mmCIF file of C-alpha atoms in Angstrom:
data_model
loop_
_atom_site.group_PDB
_atom_site.id
_atom_site.type_symbol
_atom_site.label_atom_id
_atom_site.label_comp_id
_atom_site.label_asym_id
_atom_site.label_seq_id
_atom_site.Cartn_x
_atom_site.Cartn_y
_atom_site.Cartn_z
ATOM 1 C CA GLN A 1 0.000 0.000 0.000
ATOM 2 C CA VAL A 2 1.484 3.270 -1.138
ATOM 3 C CA GLN A 3 1.644 5.960 1.523
ATOM 4 C CA LEU A 4 2.588 9.578 1.059
ATOM 5 C CA VAL A 5 3.717 11.664 4.008
ATOM 6 C CA GLU A 6 4.148 15.409 3.669
ATOM 7 C CA SER A 7 6.249 17.615 5.896
ATOM 8 C CA GLY A 8 7.546 21.159 5.970
ATOM 9 C CA GLY A 9 4.365 23.159 6.302
ATOM 10 C CA GLY A 10 3.935 25.955 8.782
ATOM 11 C CA LEU A 11 3.531 29.666 9.260
ATOM 12 C CA VAL A 12 5.595 32.029 7.158
ATOM 13 C CA GLN A 13 5.516 35.759 6.520
ATOM 14 C CA ALA A 14 4.640 37.168 3.140
ATOM 15 C CA GLY A 15 7.695 37.323 0.943
ATOM 16 C CA GLY A 16 9.228 34.328 2.632
ATOM 17 C CA SER A 17 9.974 30.838 1.395
ATOM 18 C CA LEU A 18 8.972 27.325 2.255
ATOM 19 C CA ARG A 19 10.093 23.872 1.266
ATOM 20 C CA LEU A 20 7.676 20.991 1.428
ATOM 21 C CA SER A 21 8.712 17.369 1.277
ATOM 22 C CA CYS A 22 6.722 14.263 0.477
ATOM 23 C CA ALA A 23 8.073 10.790 1.080
ATOM 24 C CA ALA A 24 6.453 7.872 -0.676
ATOM 25 C CA SER A 25 6.577 4.405 0.797
ATOM 26 C CA GLY A 26 4.995 1.069 0.087
ATOM 27 C CA GLY A 27 6.488 0.406 -3.296
ATOM 28 C CA ILE A 28 5.625 3.067 -5.815
ATOM 29 C CA SER A 29 5.898 1.855 -9.394
ATOM 30 C CA SER A 30 7.601 3.649 -12.232
ATOM 31 C CA PRO A 31 6.899 5.455 -14.394
ATOM 32 C CA ASN A 32 4.986 7.829 -12.206
ATOM 33 C CA VAL A 33 4.207 11.468 -11.648
ATOM 34 C CA LEU A 34 4.711 13.035 -8.229
ATOM 35 C CA GLY A 35 3.219 16.390 -7.529
ATOM 36 C CA TRP A 36 1.326 18.835 -5.415
ATOM 37 C CA TYR A 37 -2.163 20.220 -5.077
ATOM 38 C CA ARG A 38 -3.430 22.766 -2.601
ATOM 39 C CA GLN A 39 -6.758 23.773 -1.153
ATOM 40 C CA ALA A 40 -7.471 27.176 0.281
ATOM 41 C CA PRO A 41 -10.305 27.680 2.780
ATOM 42 C CA GLY A 42 -13.631 27.699 0.974
ATOM 43 C CA LYS A 43 -12.077 26.867 -2.379
ATOM 44 C CA GLU A 44 -11.666 23.784 -4.493
ATOM 45 C CA ARG A 45 -8.456 21.830 -4.544
ATOM 46 C CA GLU A 46 -6.160 23.128 -7.277
ATOM 47 C CA TRP A 47 -3.145 21.710 -9.025
ATOM 48 C CA VAL A 48 0.188 23.324 -8.132
ATOM 49 C CA GLY A 49 2.652 21.343 -10.175
ATOM 50 C CA ASN A 50 4.309 17.977 -10.707
ATOM 51 C CA MET A 51 7.330 16.156 -11.988
ATOM 52 C CA ASN A 52 7.446 12.867 -13.840
ATOM 53 C CA SER A 53 9.953 10.078 -13.406
ATOM 54 C CA GLY A 54 12.069 11.545 -16.179
ATOM 55 C CA GLY A 55 12.451 14.853 -14.402
ATOM 56 C CA PHE A 56 10.092 16.947 -16.481
ATOM 57 C CA ALA A 57 8.245 19.500 -14.336
ATOM 58 C CA ALA A 58 5.122 21.510 -14.954
ATOM 59 C CA TYR A 59 3.612 24.289 -12.872
ATOM 60 C CA ALA A 60 0.367 26.143 -12.480
ATOM 61 C CA ASP A 61 0.442 29.735 -13.666
ATOM 62 C CA SER A 62 -0.157 30.912 -10.102
ATOM 63 C CA VAL A 63 3.197 29.538 -8.910
ATOM 64 C CA GLN A 64 5.214 29.526 -12.134
ATOM 65 C CA GLY A 65 8.492 31.353 -11.766
ATOM 66 C CA ARG A 66 8.624 31.266 -7.989
ATOM 67 C CA SER A 67 8.312 27.543 -7.339
ATOM 68 C CA THR A 68 10.541 24.587 -8.022
ATOM 69 C CA ILE A 69 9.623 20.929 -7.842
ATOM 70 C CA SER A 70 12.386 18.386 -7.511
ATOM 71 C CA ARG A 71 12.538 14.729 -6.691
ATOM 72 C CA ASP A 72 14.942 12.154 -5.393
ATOM 73 C CA ASN A 73 14.006 8.899 -7.070
ATOM 74 C CA ASP A 74 16.288 6.874 -4.810
ATOM 75 C CA LYS A 75 14.384 8.137 -1.787
ATOM 76 C CA ASN A 76 10.999 8.280 -3.529
ATOM 77 C CA THR A 77 10.692 11.822 -2.296
ATOM 78 C CA VAL A 78 9.359 14.908 -4.025
ATOM 79 C CA TYR A 79 9.966 18.480 -2.916
ATOM 80 C CA LEU A 80 8.199 21.772 -3.482
ATOM 81 C CA GLN A 81 10.222 24.924 -2.983
ATOM 82 C CA MET A 82 8.090 28.049 -2.964
ATOM 83 C CA ASN A 83 9.445 31.589 -2.833
ATOM 84 C CA SER A 84 7.910 35.045 -2.641
ATOM 85 C CA LEU A 85 4.947 33.664 -0.760
ATOM 86 C CA THR A 86 1.754 35.683 -0.480
ATOM 87 C CA PRO A 87 -1.354 35.180 1.675
ATOM 88 C CA GLU A 88 -2.996 33.717 -1.443
ATOM 89 C CA ASP A 89 -0.652 30.746 -1.086
ATOM 90 C CA THR A 90 -2.275 29.817 2.207
ATOM 91 C CA GLY A 91 -3.911 26.419 2.239
ATOM 92 C CA VAL A 92 -3.476 22.725 2.796
ATOM 93 C CA TYR A 93 -0.887 21.293 0.453
ATOM 94 C CA TYR A 94 -1.368 17.715 -0.681
ATOM 95 C CA CYS A 95 1.187 15.444 -2.212
ATOM 96 C CA THR A 96 -0.048 13.111 -4.914
ATOM 97 C CA ALA A 97 1.364 10.200 -6.846
ATOM 98 C CA LEU A 98 0.014 8.998 -10.157
ATOM 99 C CA ILE A 99 1.097 5.585 -11.396
ATOM 100 C CA ILE A 100 1.206 5.741 -15.183
ATOM 101 C CA PHE A 101 0.481 2.066 -15.831
ATOM 102 C CA GLY A 102 -2.851 1.353 -14.220
ATOM 103 C CA GLY A 103 -3.737 4.930 -13.418
ATOM 104 C CA SER A 104 -3.794 4.567 -9.648
ATOM 105 C CA ARG A 105 -3.565 7.848 -7.759
ATOM 106 C CA TYR A 106 -2.561 8.269 -4.161
ATOM 107 C CA TRP A 107 -2.823 11.247 -1.815
ATOM 108 C CA GLY A 108 -1.025 12.357 1.291
ATOM 109 C CA GLN A 109 -2.822 13.636 4.343
ATOM 110 C CA GLY A 110 -1.889 17.235 3.627
ATOM 111 C CA THR A 111 0.222 19.831 5.356
ATOM 112 C CA GLN A 112 -0.947 23.297 6.318
ATOM 113 C CA VAL A 113 0.804 26.337 4.918
ATOM 114 C CA THR A 114 -0.190 29.720 6.308
ATOM 115 C CA VAL A 115 1.250 32.932 4.916
ATOM 116 C CA SER A 116 0.742 35.997 7.070
ATOM 117 C CA SER A 117 0.613 39.483 5.627
#
């Protein structure tokens, strides 16, 4: 059973930076796509970005240019580095894993990010 565990959330001031980590365990198959979604209070969950097994990354327009996704395939860990944070970045950040063959998707429990103005 694949499990995803996020860490690194917290309270940060506007203009600051944060690095989230997500460790996958339980035998995640390749090829896969590891990524991030977030959900602000009262809003729907939205895609933030992801990176496939080959290292190709894609980002939502809202974070493009100030966010970097990286992954360590040996550790089955994906990271989200976010800079120039604004209160609009506040929300619960969820790690997700999509297994290409079979289409199974897994979610982490989420980590809270709060950006104060």
